[in-house]
């Protein structure tokens, strides 16, 4: 099993990376969250990996953190969820967001990820409950609710305007608490 690769990043063609390790180029598929955090092409890189051996191929998947790799491994254990869907989930949401969705049983959040239908989302919620840790704030009194409802409304509005879920969440977190929804959207 190949557990980690360290070498020079030769190419980025999302979702595929090419990493040169001692003169051997490894093709590695990675979620967008990992690809965004990588150094520029030509720089040294180290990735945690998961090798999938199939009858017709050996596929290598790379991750920047243990949490991402562990979440990937939990996801591919779910019936009907393969490596591609697992990568799509980890590209569409962070491990923390996935944990929060599972802790709060939010199937709607999961179905926003391309390739995830209602039945798959419900299966994920059922089979992953307790297996992917939720962030602390999701398990405490708020049960995953944002500290300010208007910030959640702003994030939802940004998604409706065409921003990705990740961009909308990041933008709404930078806003001050208590801001009016229309002002928050403009900012």
Coordinates of C-alpha atoms in Angstrom, one line a residue:
X1 CA 0.0 0.0 0.0
X2 CA 1.3 3.5 -0.9
X3 CA 0.5 5.6 2.2
X4 CA 2.4 8.8 1.3
X5 CA 4.2 10.5 -1.6
X6 CA 6.8 13.2 -1.3
X7 CA 8.4 14.7 -4.4
X8 CA 8.1 17.5 -6.9
X9 CA 4.7 18.6 -8.2
X10 CA 5.0 18.3 -12.0
X11 CA 1.5 19.1 -13.1
X12 CA -2.0 20.1 -11.9
X13 CA -4.9 19.1 -14.1
X14 CA -7.8 19.0 -11.6
X15 CA -8.7 16.5 -10.3
X16 CA -5.4 14.8 -11.4
X17 CA -1.9 15.7 -10.2
X18 CA 1.4 14.4 -11.4
X19 CA 4.1 14.0 -8.7
X20 CA 7.7 13.1 -9.5
X21 CA 9.1 10.9 -6.8
X22 CA 12.7 9.9 -7.6
X23 CA 12.2 10.0 -11.3
X24 CA 8.9 8.1 -11.3
X25 CA 5.8 10.2 -12.1
X26 CA 2.7 9.2 -10.0
X27 CA -0.7 10.3 -11.2
X28 CA -2.8 11.1 -8.1
X29 CA -6.4 12.2 -8.0
X30 CA -7.3 14.7 -5.3
X31 CA -10.2 16.6 -4.0
X32 CA -10.3 20.3 -4.9
X33 CA -9.7 21.2 -1.2
X34 CA -6.3 19.5 -1.5
X35 CA -5.5 21.0 -4.9
X36 CA -6.3 24.6 -3.7
X37 CA -3.7 24.2 -0.9
X38 CA -0.9 22.8 -3.0
X39 CA 2.3 24.8 -3.8
X40 CA 2.9 25.9 -7.4
X41 CA 4.1 23.5 -10.0
X42 CA 7.8 22.7 -9.6
X43 CA 7.8 22.9 -5.8
X44 CA 8.2 20.0 -3.4
X45 CA 4.9 18.4 -2.2
X46 CA 3.9 15.7 0.2
X47 CA 0.6 14.0 0.1
X48 CA -1.1 11.3 2.1
X49 CA -2.5 8.7 -0.2
X50 CA -5.0 5.9 -0.6
X51 CA -4.5 3.2 -3.2
X52 CA -7.5 1.6 -4.8
X53 CA -6.7 -1.7 -6.7
X54 CA -9.3 -2.7 -9.2
X55 CA -9.3 -5.4 -11.9
X56 CA -8.6 -2.8 -14.6
X57 CA -6.6 -0.2 -12.8
X58 CA -4.6 0.9 -9.7
X59 CA -5.8 4.3 -8.7
X60 CA -4.0 6.6 -6.3
X61 CA -5.8 9.3 -4.4
X62 CA -4.0 12.1 -2.5
X63 CA -4.9 14.3 0.5
X64 CA -3.2 17.1 2.4
X65 CA -4.6 16.0 5.8
X66 CA -5.3 12.8 7.8
X67 CA -8.9 14.0 8.3
X68 CA -9.5 14.2 4.5
X69 CA -8.0 10.8 3.9
X70 CA -10.0 9.3 6.9
X71 CA -13.2 10.8 5.6
X72 CA -12.5 9.5 2.1
X73 CA -12.0 6.0 3.5
X74 CA -15.2 6.2 5.5
X75 CA -17.1 7.4 2.4
X76 CA -16.0 4.6 0.1
X77 CA -17.2 2.0 2.6
X78 CA -20.7 3.2 2.1
X79 CA -22.7 1.0 -0.3
X80 CA -23.1 2.8 -3.6
X81 CA -20.4 5.4 -2.9
X82 CA -17.3 5.0 -5.0
X83 CA -14.1 6.9 -5.1
X84 CA -15.4 9.4 -7.6
X85 CA -18.4 10.3 -5.5
X86 CA -16.2 10.5 -2.4
X87 CA -13.9 12.9 -4.2
X88 CA -16.9 15.0 -5.3
X89 CA -18.1 15.2 -1.7
X90 CA -14.7 16.3 -0.4
X91 CA -14.4 18.8 -3.2
X92 CA -17.8 20.2 -2.5
X93 CA -17.5 20.5 1.3
X94 CA -14.8 20.4 3.9
X95 CA -14.5 17.5 6.3
X96 CA -16.0 19.7 9.0
X97 CA -19.0 20.6 6.9
X98 CA -19.5 16.9 6.1
X99 CA -19.3 16.1 9.8
X100 CA -21.8 18.8 10.6
X101 CA -24.2 17.6 7.9
X102 CA -24.0 14.1 9.3
X103 CA -24.4 15.2 12.9
X104 CA -27.4 17.3 12.1
X105 CA -28.8 14.7 9.6
X106 CA -28.9 17.4 6.9
X107 CA -29.6 15.5 3.7
X108 CA -30.3 18.7 1.8
X109 CA -26.7 19.9 2.3
X110 CA -25.4 16.6 0.9
X111 CA -27.6 16.7 -2.2
X112 CA -26.1 20.1 -3.2
X113 CA -23.0 18.2 -4.2
X114 CA -23.1 17.0 -7.8
X115 CA -23.6 13.3 -8.1
X116 CA -25.4 12.9 -4.7
X117 CA -29.1 12.2 -4.9
X118 CA -31.7 12.0 -2.1
X119 CA -31.3 8.3 -1.6
X120 CA -27.5 8.4 -1.6
X121 CA -27.6 11.3 0.9
X122 CA -29.9 9.4 3.2
X123 CA -27.7 6.3 3.0
X124 CA -24.6 8.4 3.8
X125 CA -26.4 10.0 6.8
X126 CA -27.5 6.5 8.1
X127 CA -24.2 4.7 7.6
X128 CA -21.8 7.5 8.6
X129 CA -23.5 8.6 11.8
X130 CA -20.9 8.5 14.5
X131 CA -18.1 7.5 12.1
X132 CA -17.1 11.0 10.8
X133 CA -16.6 13.4 13.7
X134 CA -18.6 16.6 13.7
X135 CA -16.9 19.8 14.7
X136 CA -17.4 20.8 18.3
X137 CA -19.9 23.5 17.6
X138 CA -22.2 21.1 15.8
X139 CA -22.5 18.8 18.8
X140 CA -22.9 21.5 21.4
X141 CA -26.1 23.4 22.3
X142 CA -26.4 25.0 18.8
X143 CA -26.4 21.6 17.1
X144 CA -24.7 23.1 14.0
X145 CA -26.7 26.3 13.8
X146 CA -24.7 29.3 12.8
X147 CA -24.2 31.9 15.6
X148 CA -26.2 34.4 13.6
X149 CA -29.2 33.5 11.4
X150 CA -28.6 36.4 9.1
X151 CA -25.1 35.1 8.2
X152 CA -26.7 31.8 7.1
X153 CA -29.3 33.7 5.1
X154 CA -26.5 35.7 3.4
X155 CA -24.6 32.5 2.6
X156 CA -27.8 30.9 1.1
X157 CA -28.5 34.1 -1.0
X158 CA -24.9 34.0 -2.3
X159 CA -25.3 30.4 -3.4
X160 CA -28.6 31.3 -5.1
X161 CA -26.6 34.0 -7.0
X162 CA -24.2 31.5 -8.4
X163 CA -21.4 31.4 -5.8
X164 CA -20.1 28.0 -4.6
X165 CA -21.1 26.8 -1.2
X166 CA -17.5 27.2 0.0
X167 CA -17.1 30.8 -1.4
X168 CA -20.5 31.8 0.2
X169 CA -19.6 30.3 3.6
X170 CA -16.1 32.0 3.5
X171 CA -17.6 35.3 2.5
X172 CA -20.3 35.3 5.2
X173 CA -17.9 34.4 7.9
X174 CA -15.9 37.6 7.3
X175 CA -19.0 39.7 7.9
X176 CA -19.8 41.2 11.3
X177 CA -22.5 39.5 13.4
X178 CA -25.9 41.1 13.3
X179 CA -25.4 42.6 9.8
X180 CA -28.6 43.1 7.7
X181 CA -29.0 40.5 5.0
X182 CA -29.1 43.0 2.1
X183 CA -26.0 44.8 3.4
X184 CA -24.2 41.5 3.8
X185 CA -25.0 40.4 0.3
X186 CA -23.7 43.7 -1.1
X187 CA -20.5 43.5 0.9

